Coordinates of C-alpha atoms and ligand atoms in Angstrom, one line a residue:
M39 CA 103.3 135.5 118.0
K40 CA 101.7 134.6 114.8
I41 CA 103.0 131.7 112.3
L42 CA 101.9 131.5 108.9
L43 CA 101.8 128.1 106.9
I44 CA 102.4 128.3 103.1
Y45 CA 102.1 125.9 100.4
P46 CA 103.7 128.1 97.5
Y47 CA 102.5 128.2 93.7
C48 CA 104.5 125.9 91.2
L49 CA 107.6 126.9 89.1
E50 CA 104.8 126.1 85.8
D51 CA 101.6 126.9 85.1
R52 CA 99.1 123.3 85.5
I53 CA 97.0 122.2 82.5
H54 CA 95.1 120.0 84.8
T55 CA 95.6 121.5 88.9
E56 CA 94.0 119.0 90.6
N57 CA 97.0 117.3 91.7
V58 CA 98.4 120.4 92.9
E59 CA 95.8 122.5 94.5
S60 CA 94.9 119.9 97.4
M61 CA 97.6 121.0 100.2
P62 CA 100.1 117.5 101.4
I63 CA 99.1 116.7 104.6
G64 CA 101.6 117.1 106.5
I65 CA 100.5 120.6 106.8
Y66 CA 97.5 120.1 108.7
Y67 CA 99.8 118.0 111.0
V68 CA 102.1 120.7 112.1
A69 CA 99.3 122.9 112.7
A70 CA 97.3 121.2 114.4
L71 CA 100.4 120.4 116.9
L72 CA 100.5 124.6 116.9
K73 CA 96.6 125.3 117.7
K74 CA 97.2 122.4 120.1
K75 CA 99.9 124.6 122.0
N76 CA 97.6 127.5 121.7
Y77 CA 99.8 128.9 118.6
D78 CA 98.5 131.6 116.6
V79 CA 98.8 129.6 113.2
E80 CA 97.1 129.9 109.5
I81 CA 97.5 128.3 106.7
I82 CA 97.8 129.4 103.1
N83 CA 97.5 127.3 100.0
W84 CA 99.0 129.8 97.4
Q85 CA 98.0 127.9 94.2
K86 CA 95.3 130.5 93.5
L87 CA 96.6 133.7 95.1
G88 CA 98.5 136.3 92.8
R89 CA 102.2 135.7 92.3
T90 CA 103.5 138.9 91.8
P91 CA 106.1 140.9 94.2
E92 CA 103.2 143.8 95.2
E93 CA 100.6 140.6 95.7
I94 CA 102.6 138.8 98.0
K95 CA 103.5 141.9 99.7
A96 CA 99.7 142.8 100.1
V97 CA 98.8 139.3 101.7
L98 CA 102.1 139.3 104.1
I99 CA 101.1 142.7 105.2
E100 CA 97.8 141.8 106.1
K101 CA 98.7 138.3 107.7
S102 CA 102.0 140.3 109.9
P103 CA 103.6 136.7 110.8
D104 CA 106.5 136.7 112.9
V105 CA 107.4 133.1 111.3
I106 CA 106.8 131.8 108.1
G107 CA 107.2 127.8 107.6
F108 CA 107.1 126.5 104.0
S109 CA 105.8 123.4 102.4
I110 CA 108.1 122.9 99.8
L111 CA 108.1 119.7 96.9
Q112 CA 110.2 120.1 94.2
A113 CA 107.9 121.7 91.9
N114 CA 106.8 124.2 94.4
R115 CA 110.7 125.5 95.8
W116 CA 111.1 128.4 93.5
G117 CA 107.7 130.1 95.2
G118 CA 109.2 129.4 98.1
I119 CA 111.8 131.3 97.5
E120 CA 110.0 134.2 95.9
I121 CA 107.6 134.6 99.6
A122 CA 110.5 134.4 101.6
K123 CA 112.1 137.2 99.8
V124 CA 109.4 139.7 99.8
A125 CA 108.5 138.5 103.8
K126 CA 112.3 139.7 104.9
Q127 CA 111.7 143.0 102.9
I128 CA 108.6 143.5 104.9
N129 CA 109.9 142.4 107.7
P130 CA 114.0 141.8 108.4
D131 CA 113.1 140.3 111.8
I132 CA 111.1 137.4 110.5
K133 CA 112.0 133.9 110.1
I134 CA 111.9 131.8 107.2
V135 CA 111.6 128.1 108.0
F136 CA 111.5 125.3 104.9
G137 CA 110.7 122.2 104.8
G138 CA 109.6 119.0 103.0
I139 CA 110.7 116.3 101.3
T140 CA 112.8 118.7 98.8
P141 CA 114.7 121.2 101.3
T142 CA 115.5 117.8 103.7
F143 CA 117.4 116.6 100.8
L144 CA 119.1 119.5 99.4
W145 CA 119.4 121.7 102.7
K146 CA 122.9 122.7 101.9
H147 CA 121.6 124.1 98.9
F148 CA 119.2 125.8 100.3
L149 CA 120.9 127.4 102.9
T150 CA 124.1 128.0 101.1
Q151 CA 122.2 130.1 97.9
F152 CA 119.3 131.4 99.7
P153 CA 120.1 133.8 102.6
E154 CA 116.5 135.0 103.1
I155 CA 115.7 131.1 104.3
D156 CA 116.6 130.6 108.3
C157 CA 116.3 127.1 109.0
I158 CA 115.2 123.7 107.6
I159 CA 113.2 121.2 108.7
R160 CA 114.5 118.2 107.7
G161 CA 112.2 115.4 107.8
E162 CA 108.7 114.9 109.8
G163 CA 107.9 118.0 110.7
E164 CA 105.7 118.5 113.9
Y165 CA 107.9 118.3 116.5
T166 CA 110.7 119.6 115.2
F167 CA 109.1 123.0 113.8
L168 CA 107.3 123.2 117.3
K169 CA 110.6 123.2 119.3
L170 CA 111.6 125.6 116.8
I171 CA 108.8 128.1 117.3
Q172 CA 109.4 127.6 121.1
C173 CA 113.2 128.5 120.6
Y174 CA 112.0 131.4 118.6
E175 CA 109.3 132.7 120.9
K176 CA 111.3 133.3 123.9
K177 CA 114.1 134.4 121.6
E178 CA 116.5 131.3 122.7
F179 CA 118.4 131.4 119.1
E180 CA 121.8 129.8 120.8
S181 CA 119.5 126.8 121.6
I182 CA 118.3 126.1 118.0
G183 CA 121.6 123.8 117.6
A184 CA 120.1 121.7 120.4
I185 CA 117.1 120.4 118.4
R186 CA 117.3 117.3 116.4
G187 CA 116.3 117.4 112.7
I188 CA 117.1 120.9 111.5
A189 CA 119.6 122.0 109.4
F190 CA 120.7 126.0 110.1
R191 CA 123.9 128.4 109.7
K192 CA 126.4 128.2 112.2
N193 CA 128.9 131.2 111.4
N194 CA 127.1 131.3 108.5
T195 CA 127.7 128.0 107.7
P196 CA 125.0 125.7 106.8
V197 CA 125.1 123.0 109.4
K198 CA 122.6 120.2 110.0
T199 CA 121.8 118.8 113.4
Q200 CA 121.1 114.5 114.3
D201 CA 118.5 113.6 112.6
A202 CA 115.4 113.3 115.3
D203 CA 113.6 110.0 115.9
P204 CA 110.8 108.9 114.0
I205 CA 107.3 109.3 116.2
R206 CA 106.4 106.2 117.0
D207 CA 102.7 106.7 118.0
L208 CA 101.6 108.5 115.2
D209 CA 98.1 108.6 117.3
E210 CA 99.9 110.7 119.6
L211 CA 99.5 113.5 116.8
P212 CA 96.3 115.9 117.9
N213 CA 94.4 114.7 114.4
P214 CA 93.8 117.7 112.3
A215 CA 90.7 117.3 111.3
K216 CA 90.1 118.7 114.7
Y217 CA 91.1 122.0 113.1
Y218 CA 90.8 122.1 109.2
T219 CA 88.5 120.9 106.5
F220 CA 90.2 118.4 104.2
N221 CA 89.9 115.8 101.9
H222 CA 93.5 114.0 102.0
L223 CA 93.9 111.5 104.5
A224 CA 96.6 109.3 105.2
L225 CA 96.8 106.3 107.5
T226 CA 100.4 105.4 107.2
R227 CA 104.1 106.7 107.3
G228 CA 107.2 104.6 105.1
C229 CA 107.0 102.7 102.4
P230 CA 108.5 99.2 102.7
G231 CA 109.6 99.5 98.7
N232 CA 113.0 100.9 97.9
C233 CA 112.0 102.4 94.4
T234 CA 115.5 104.1 93.1
F235 CA 112.8 106.9 91.4
C236 CA 111.5 107.5 94.8
G237 CA 112.4 109.6 97.4
S238 CA 109.3 108.3 99.7
P239 CA 111.9 105.7 101.7
K240 CA 114.4 108.2 102.4
F241 CA 112.1 110.8 103.7
W242 CA 109.6 108.6 106.1
G243 CA 111.8 105.2 106.6
Q244 CA 111.0 101.7 105.6
R245 CA 109.5 101.1 108.6
V246 CA 105.7 101.7 108.1
R247 CA 103.8 103.6 111.3
F248 CA 100.5 103.5 111.7
H249 CA 97.5 105.0 112.8
S250 CA 95.0 103.1 114.6
A251 CA 91.7 102.4 112.8
G252 CA 90.1 104.4 115.3
Y253 CA 92.1 107.8 115.0
F254 CA 91.7 107.4 110.9
V255 CA 87.9 106.8 110.8
D256 CA 87.4 109.4 113.3
Q257 CA 89.2 112.0 111.0
L258 CA 87.1 111.0 108.2
E259 CA 84.1 111.4 110.6
L260 CA 85.2 115.1 111.5
Q261 CA 85.2 115.8 107.7
Y262 CA 81.9 113.2 107.1
R263 CA 79.9 115.3 109.6
R264 CA 81.2 119.0 108.0
G265 CA 79.4 118.0 104.4
I266 CA 82.9 116.5 102.7
T267 CA 81.9 112.9 101.1
F268 CA 84.8 112.5 98.7
F269 CA 88.5 111.5 99.9
L270 CA 91.9 110.8 98.9
I271 CA 93.6 108.4 101.1
S272 CA 97.3 108.7 99.7
D273 CA 99.6 106.7 101.9
D274 CA 102.3 105.2 99.7
T275 CA 100.6 101.1 100.2
F276 CA 97.6 102.4 102.0
T277 CA 96.8 97.9 102.4
F278 CA 100.3 97.1 103.9
K279 CA 97.9 95.7 106.8
K280 CA 95.2 94.2 105.6
E281 CA 93.6 93.3 109.1
R282 CA 94.1 97.2 110.0
V283 CA 92.1 98.6 106.6
I284 CA 89.8 96.0 106.8
E285 CA 88.8 97.1 110.5
I286 CA 88.7 100.6 109.1
C287 CA 86.1 99.9 106.4
K288 CA 83.8 97.7 109.1
Q289 CA 84.5 101.3 111.1
I290 CA 83.5 103.4 108.1
I291 CA 80.2 101.4 107.5
E292 CA 79.2 100.6 111.3
R293 CA 78.9 104.9 111.9
G294 CA 77.4 105.4 108.8
L295 CA 79.6 107.6 106.4
K296 CA 78.3 107.3 103.0
I297 CA 81.4 108.3 101.8
I298 CA 83.1 107.8 98.0
W299 CA 87.3 107.1 98.0
F300 CA 90.6 106.4 95.9
A301 CA 93.3 104.9 97.4
I302 CA 97.0 103.8 96.4
S303 CA 98.6 100.3 97.1
R304 CA 101.3 98.4 96.0
V305 CA 100.0 95.2 93.8
N306 CA 102.2 92.8 96.0
F307 CA 99.4 93.9 99.0
I308 CA 96.3 93.4 98.0
N309 CA 93.9 90.1 98.1
E310 CA 90.2 89.8 97.7
E311 CA 89.1 89.7 101.4
V312 CA 91.0 93.6 101.5
V313 CA 89.2 94.6 98.3
Y314 CA 86.0 93.3 99.0
W315 CA 86.0 95.3 102.4
M316 CA 87.6 98.2 100.8
R317 CA 84.6 98.0 97.8
K318 CA 81.6 97.9 100.5
A319 CA 83.1 100.7 102.5
G320 CA 82.9 103.0 99.1
C321 CA 86.1 103.1 97.6
L322 CA 86.0 103.9 94.0
Q323 CA 89.4 103.6 92.8
I324 CA 92.8 101.9 94.0
S325 CA 95.9 103.2 91.8
F326 CA 98.9 101.0 91.4
G327 CA 102.9 101.9 90.3
V328 CA 102.7 99.2 87.8
E329 CA 105.6 101.0 85.8
S330 CA 106.7 99.2 83.1
G331 CA 105.9 95.7 81.2
S332 CA 109.5 95.0 81.1
P333 CA 110.8 93.0 84.3
K334 CA 114.0 94.6 83.2
I335 CA 113.2 97.8 83.6
R336 CA 111.6 97.4 86.5
N337 CA 114.6 95.7 88.0
I338 CA 116.6 99.0 87.6
L339 CA 114.2 100.7 89.0
N340 CA 114.1 98.3 92.0
K341 CA 110.4 98.2 92.2
K342 CA 110.4 94.5 93.4
T343 CA 106.9 92.9 91.3
T344 CA 106.5 90.3 89.1
N345 CA 103.6 90.5 86.2
E346 CA 102.1 87.9 87.5
Q347 CA 101.4 90.1 91.1
I348 CA 100.4 92.8 88.6
K349 CA 97.7 90.8 86.6
N350 CA 96.7 89.2 90.3
A351 CA 96.0 92.6 91.3
F352 CA 94.5 94.5 88.6
R353 CA 92.2 91.2 88.1
I354 CA 90.9 91.4 91.8
T355 CA 90.7 95.0 92.0
L356 CA 88.6 95.0 88.8
H357 CA 86.6 92.0 90.1
Y358 CA 84.8 93.8 92.7
G359 CA 83.5 96.8 91.5
I360 CA 86.8 99.2 91.8
V361 CA 88.3 101.0 89.0
P362 CA 91.9 99.5 88.7
R363 CA 94.8 102.6 87.8
A364 CA 98.1 102.0 86.5
Y365 CA 101.2 104.2 87.1
I366 CA 103.3 103.8 83.8
I367 CA 106.7 105.5 83.3
Y368 CA 108.4 105.7 80.2
G369 CA 111.7 106.8 79.2
S370 CA 113.9 104.9 81.9
P371 CA 117.3 103.5 82.1
G372 CA 117.4 101.0 78.9
E373 CA 114.3 101.9 78.0
T374 CA 113.8 100.5 74.1
K375 CA 110.9 100.5 71.5
K376 CA 111.2 96.8 72.6
T377 CA 110.4 97.2 76.4
I378 CA 107.6 99.8 75.3
Q379 CA 106.0 97.3 73.9
E380 CA 106.1 95.0 76.8
S381 CA 104.6 97.6 78.9
I382 CA 101.9 97.8 75.7
N383 CA 101.7 93.8 75.9
L384 CA 101.3 93.9 79.9
I385 CA 98.7 97.2 79.7
N386 CA 96.5 94.9 77.2
E387 CA 96.6 92.2 79.9
I388 CA 95.5 93.6 82.7
K389 CA 93.4 96.4 81.3
P390 CA 93.1 99.3 83.3
L391 CA 90.6 101.5 83.2
V392 CA 92.6 104.6 83.8
I393 CA 96.4 105.3 83.2
I394 CA 98.6 108.2 84.4
F395 CA 101.7 107.9 82.4
H396 CA 105.1 109.3 83.2
V397 CA 108.3 110.4 81.5
L398 CA 110.8 109.4 84.4
V399 CA 112.2 112.2 86.3
L400 CA 115.1 112.1 88.6
F401 CA 114.0 113.8 92.1
P402 CA 116.9 114.6 94.8
G403 CA 116.6 111.9 97.4
T404 CA 116.5 108.8 95.2
A405 CA 119.0 106.9 94.2
L406 CA 118.2 107.8 90.1
Y407 CA 119.3 111.5 91.4
W408 CA 122.6 110.0 93.3
N409 CA 123.9 108.1 90.6
F410 CA 123.2 110.9 88.6
K411 CA 125.5 113.1 90.4
K412 CA 127.7 111.0 90.8
K413 CA 128.3 109.9 87.3
F414 CA 128.6 113.4 85.5
N415 CA 130.2 115.1 88.7
L416 CA 127.6 117.7 90.0
S417 CA 126.7 119.4 92.9
D418 CA 123.2 119.9 93.9
E419 CA 123.9 123.6 92.8
L420 CA 122.4 122.5 89.3
W421 CA 118.8 123.5 90.9
L422 CA 119.4 126.6 90.4
K423 CA 118.6 127.1 87.2
P424 CA 115.1 127.7 87.1
I425 CA 113.5 124.7 86.7
E426 CA 110.9 122.0 88.5
D427 CA 112.5 118.8 87.5
I428 CA 115.4 116.8 85.5
M429 CA 113.9 114.2 83.2
Y430 CA 116.0 111.2 82.9
F431 CA 116.3 110.9 79.5
E432 CA 118.1 114.6 78.6
T433 CA 121.3 112.9 81.2
D434 CA 121.3 109.5 79.0
K435 CA 122.5 109.8 75.6
R436 CA 120.5 106.6 74.0
L437 CA 117.5 108.3 74.7
S438 CA 116.3 111.2 73.3
W439 CA 113.6 113.5 73.0
E440 CA 112.3 111.9 69.7
K441 CA 112.6 109.1 71.2
I442 CA 110.8 109.7 74.5
K443 CA 107.7 111.1 72.0
Q444 CA 107.7 107.9 69.9
F445 CA 107.4 106.0 73.1
K446 CA 104.7 108.3 74.6
N447 CA 103.0 108.3 71.1
M448 CA 103.5 103.9 71.0
L449 CA 101.5 104.1 74.8
H450 CA 99.0 107.0 74.2
I451 CA 97.5 105.2 70.8
N452 CA 97.6 101.5 72.1
F453 CA 96.0 102.8 75.5
F454 CA 93.0 104.1 73.9
K455 CA 92.6 102.1 70.5
N456 CA 92.2 99.1 73.1
L457 CA 90.0 101.1 76.2
P458 CA 86.6 100.0 74.6
S459 CA 87.2 96.2 74.4
F460 CA 88.9 96.5 78.0
V461 CA 85.4 98.2 79.2
D462 CA 83.9 95.1 77.3
E463 CA 85.6 93.0 79.1
I464 CA 84.8 94.2 82.4
E465 CA 83.7 90.6 84.9
L466 CA 82.2 91.6 88.0
I467 CA 82.1 89.0 90.8
D468 CA 78.8 87.7 90.8
D469 CA 77.4 88.4 94.8
P470 CA 74.1 89.9 95.1
E471 CA 75.0 92.1 97.9
L472 CA 77.3 93.6 95.8
Y473 CA 74.9 94.5 93.0
P474 CA 74.0 98.2 94.2
M475 CA 77.8 98.9 93.6
H476 CA 78.4 97.4 90.6
A477 CA 75.8 99.6 89.3
D478 CA 77.1 102.4 90.7
F479 CA 80.6 101.5 89.1
Y480 CA 79.0 101.2 85.9
S481 CA 77.2 104.5 86.3
R482 CA 80.4 106.5 87.0
L483 CA 82.2 104.9 84.6
A484 CA 79.6 105.8 82.3
M485 CA 79.8 109.0 83.0
S486 CA 83.1 109.6 82.6
F487 CA 82.4 108.7 78.6
D488 CA 79.9 110.7 78.5
H489 CA 80.9 113.9 80.4
G490 CA 84.3 112.7 81.9
E491 CA 87.8 112.6 81.4
Y492 CA 86.9 110.5 78.1
S493 CA 84.3 112.4 76.6
G494 CA 85.6 113.3 73.5
V495 CA 88.8 112.0 73.2
E496 CA 88.6 111.6 69.2
A497 CA 90.3 107.8 69.5
L498 CA 87.5 106.3 71.4
G499 CA 85.7 106.7 68.5
D500 CA 81.4 106.9 69.5
S501 CA 82.3 107.8 73.6
K502 CA 78.4 108.7 74.2
K503 CA 77.8 105.0 72.5
I504 CA 80.3 103.5 75.5
A505 CA 78.3 105.7 77.9
E506 CA 75.0 104.6 76.9
K507 CA 76.2 100.7 77.0
L508 CA 78.2 101.5 80.5
Y509 CA 74.9 103.3 82.1
R510 CA 72.4 100.0 80.5
K511 CA 75.0 97.3 82.1
S512 CA 74.5 99.0 85.6
L513 CA 70.9 98.8 85.2
E514 CA 70.9 95.0 84.8
Y515 CA 72.0 95.1 88.6
H516 CA 70.5 97.8 90.4
P517 CA 68.1 100.9 89.7
V518 CA 70.7 104.0 89.8
P519 CA 69.3 107.6 89.3
R520 CA 72.4 108.5 87.3
A521 CA 72.2 105.9 84.8
Y522 CA 68.5 106.7 83.7
L523 CA 69.4 110.3 83.7
G524 CA 72.3 109.7 81.8
I525 CA 70.2 107.6 78.5
G526 CA 67.6 110.0 79.1
M527 CA 69.8 112.9 77.9
I528 CA 71.9 111.0 75.4
R529 CA 68.5 110.3 73.6
Q530 CA 67.2 113.4 74.1
K531 CA 70.7 115.1 72.1
N532 CA 70.4 112.3 69.7
R533 CA 66.5 113.9 69.4
D534 CA 65.3 110.2 69.9
L535 CA 62.5 111.7 72.8
A536 CA 60.6 108.8 72.6
G537 CA 63.6 106.7 73.7
S538 CA 64.7 109.3 76.5
I539 CA 61.0 109.2 77.8
E540 CA 60.9 105.5 77.8
V541 CA 63.7 105.2 80.0
L542 CA 63.3 108.1 82.4
S543 CA 59.5 107.0 82.6
E544 CA 61.4 103.7 84.6
G545 CA 63.4 106.6 86.7
V546 CA 60.7 108.3 87.5
K547 CA 59.2 105.0 88.7
H548 CA 61.9 104.2 91.2
F549 CA 62.9 107.8 91.6
P550 CA 60.0 109.7 91.7
D551 CA 61.2 112.7 93.8
D552 CA 64.7 112.6 91.9
E553 CA 64.3 116.6 90.5
L554 CA 66.7 115.8 87.8
I555 CA 65.4 112.8 86.2
N556 CA 62.0 114.3 86.4
T557 CA 63.4 117.7 84.8
C558 CA 64.4 115.7 81.7
M559 CA 61.4 114.1 81.2
G560 CA 59.9 117.8 81.1
I561 CA 62.0 118.3 78.3
S562 CA 61.7 115.3 76.2
Y563 CA 57.8 116.4 76.7
M564 CA 58.5 120.1 76.0
N565 CA 60.6 118.8 72.5
L566 CA 57.5 116.9 72.2
G567 CA 55.2 120.0 71.9
Q568 CA 53.3 118.0 74.9
F569 CA 53.3 121.4 77.4
N570 CA 50.7 119.7 79.8
N571 CA 52.6 116.2 79.8
A572 CA 55.7 118.7 80.8
L573 CA 54.2 120.2 83.2
S574 CA 53.3 117.3 85.4
Y575 CA 56.4 116.5 85.8
L576 CA 58.2 119.5 86.3
L577 CA 55.7 121.5 88.4
K578 CA 56.8 118.7 91.7
F579 CA 59.8 121.1 91.9
Q580 CA 58.6 124.7 92.2
E581 CA 61.3 125.7 94.6
S582 CA 63.8 125.1 91.2
Q583 CA 65.3 128.3 89.4
Q584 CA 66.0 125.2 86.8
A585 CA 62.4 124.0 86.4
L586 CA 60.6 127.2 86.9
N587 CA 62.5 128.2 83.9
F588 CA 60.7 125.5 82.0
I589 CA 57.5 125.9 84.0
A590 CA 57.7 129.2 82.7
D591 CA 58.0 128.7 78.8
C592 CA 55.3 125.8 79.0
Y593 CA 53.1 127.7 80.1
K594 CA 54.2 130.6 77.5
E595 CA 53.5 128.2 75.1
L596 CA 49.8 127.2 76.2
N597 CA 49.0 130.7 76.4
D598 CA 48.5 130.6 80.0
H599 CA 50.0 134.0 80.7
E600 CA 48.4 134.5 84.0
N601 CA 50.7 131.8 85.2
E602 CA 53.4 131.9 83.2
A603 CA 53.8 135.4 85.0
A604 CA 53.5 133.6 88.2
A605 CA 56.1 131.5 87.7
R606 CA 58.8 134.0 86.5
I607 CA 58.0 136.2 89.7
K608 CA 58.4 133.0 91.5
L609 CA 62.0 133.0 89.6
S610 CA 63.2 136.1 89.6
L611 CA 62.3 136.6 93.5
L612 CA 64.7 133.2 93.8
Q613 CA 67.3 134.6 91.6
Q614 CA 67.3 137.4 94.3
G615 CA 67.6 134.9 96.7
G616 CA 64.1 136.1 98.9
N617 CA 61.6 133.3 99.7
I618 CA 58.3 132.3 98.3
Ligands
SF4_753 S1 107.6 104.3 94.5 FE1 105.9 103.6 95.8 S2 106.2 101.4 96.1 FE2 108.0 102.6 95.1 S3 109.3 103.7 97.0 FE3 107.7 105.0 96.4 S4 106.4 105.0 97.1 FE4 107.5 102.6 97.8

């Protein structure tokens, strides 16, 4: 029996694709359990595959599955339906199963409106999907109704079975990292919060369940040994159990995993000790759902956090050299210019280095969505419209598109206007043990102004100037190759070649074998017309195509045609993949 697990494409194209390109971790868990039970299972991330019926058909004919399980979120449900329709046309006997947060809450809608869907997995999917596959395999279709946690059609009527029990011991699940390569991990399932805009508590439950530290770090280590060094840890509240997080951080250090990672937490589940260990273990960024600076709006969103907790979390995080990132929601019930100003005031106090601004959206499974349906006497069939989601402001007469645009402008303008001063006011803890990490923090922050997300943002003014200042700060703590290189390149672009050589010479002293610093040094000398000096740096890297190019150019300028020809032959051999 061939099983395909598909993460379908979203309805709307994304400008920034990072958030949708990485698949939900749950799909790997489902696949790992099936693999352990010796099923033939394959995962397809359809984000970058063709979407025309012909292109979908070609993939499905090649894979020829007996069952397709779709991982469905709100945004990709139409993609799932389109692929399912083509699959049923190719093979009417194929079984189509939808799982994930949206089908869990909209099971009746899906089974009523889309005959191509045979079954819905409601809630946690691993064991429920396995039981369903076992029924399909043995063709025991009449036993499907005994599986807890599903919805299906009985006599053409959608019905759901009793909820499945949550998996008590998450470690009993086969470790997905044994079978798959990914960089998106979760330690926990569940969230202690109960925010009115979020479906997580209803999907996972408010009781938080955990993997052991060992299981979690085993996942990291397996991926690390395959060359993955950057991880996104997407728990709703990674630091819910601080002792466990500290144990994880200690194991990361003891096992010698040179990794960097981002995590998400809540402002009331953080303290200095846990942040210290997270930084030591490679954490670079913690995201917090601040949502609003107005306590009244946070109350409406049932956020249950105080301004003091928010300020404290941001202060501690930044103090230890971790980027604090804020999620800010606008367009909430009761939002006015005054509440937006409260958000701005709070932002200016907590000084986040990154903010993700969102318009409040209504998702199935949330209290806000439920209230909206009740207020307008609507049914879930509203999702038949080809839309990804519904923005709250569209349902509230007191708000309008104009107001939302105005709120957005107020928030964005304030943030970019003040970001340079937020950066200037950073104060890191004075702990010599953390100096190398502080240097790493400043040099990475510099990169975001030099050539990352803040480079060229008009509202920031001269972002290269900010970058150079941050690279310099980084070097006050510890030598870092990217800081020497960053300053060297900025100066080179400004035609300050002597200044570039000065800082790069320092870099070469600390990192004599660093190809980028040496090459940059070579280029600065070439720009000064000092080709022999340039060669003294470039000739160390004759295995590098980039360096060889410059070497050949230097010899040409020196009228050394023999060496120039030799360098060009080497370069051409390298380009053809040959050995020198
Ligand atoms: S928004 Fe965050 S804190 Fe609130 S319920 Fe959802 S996951 Fe929990």
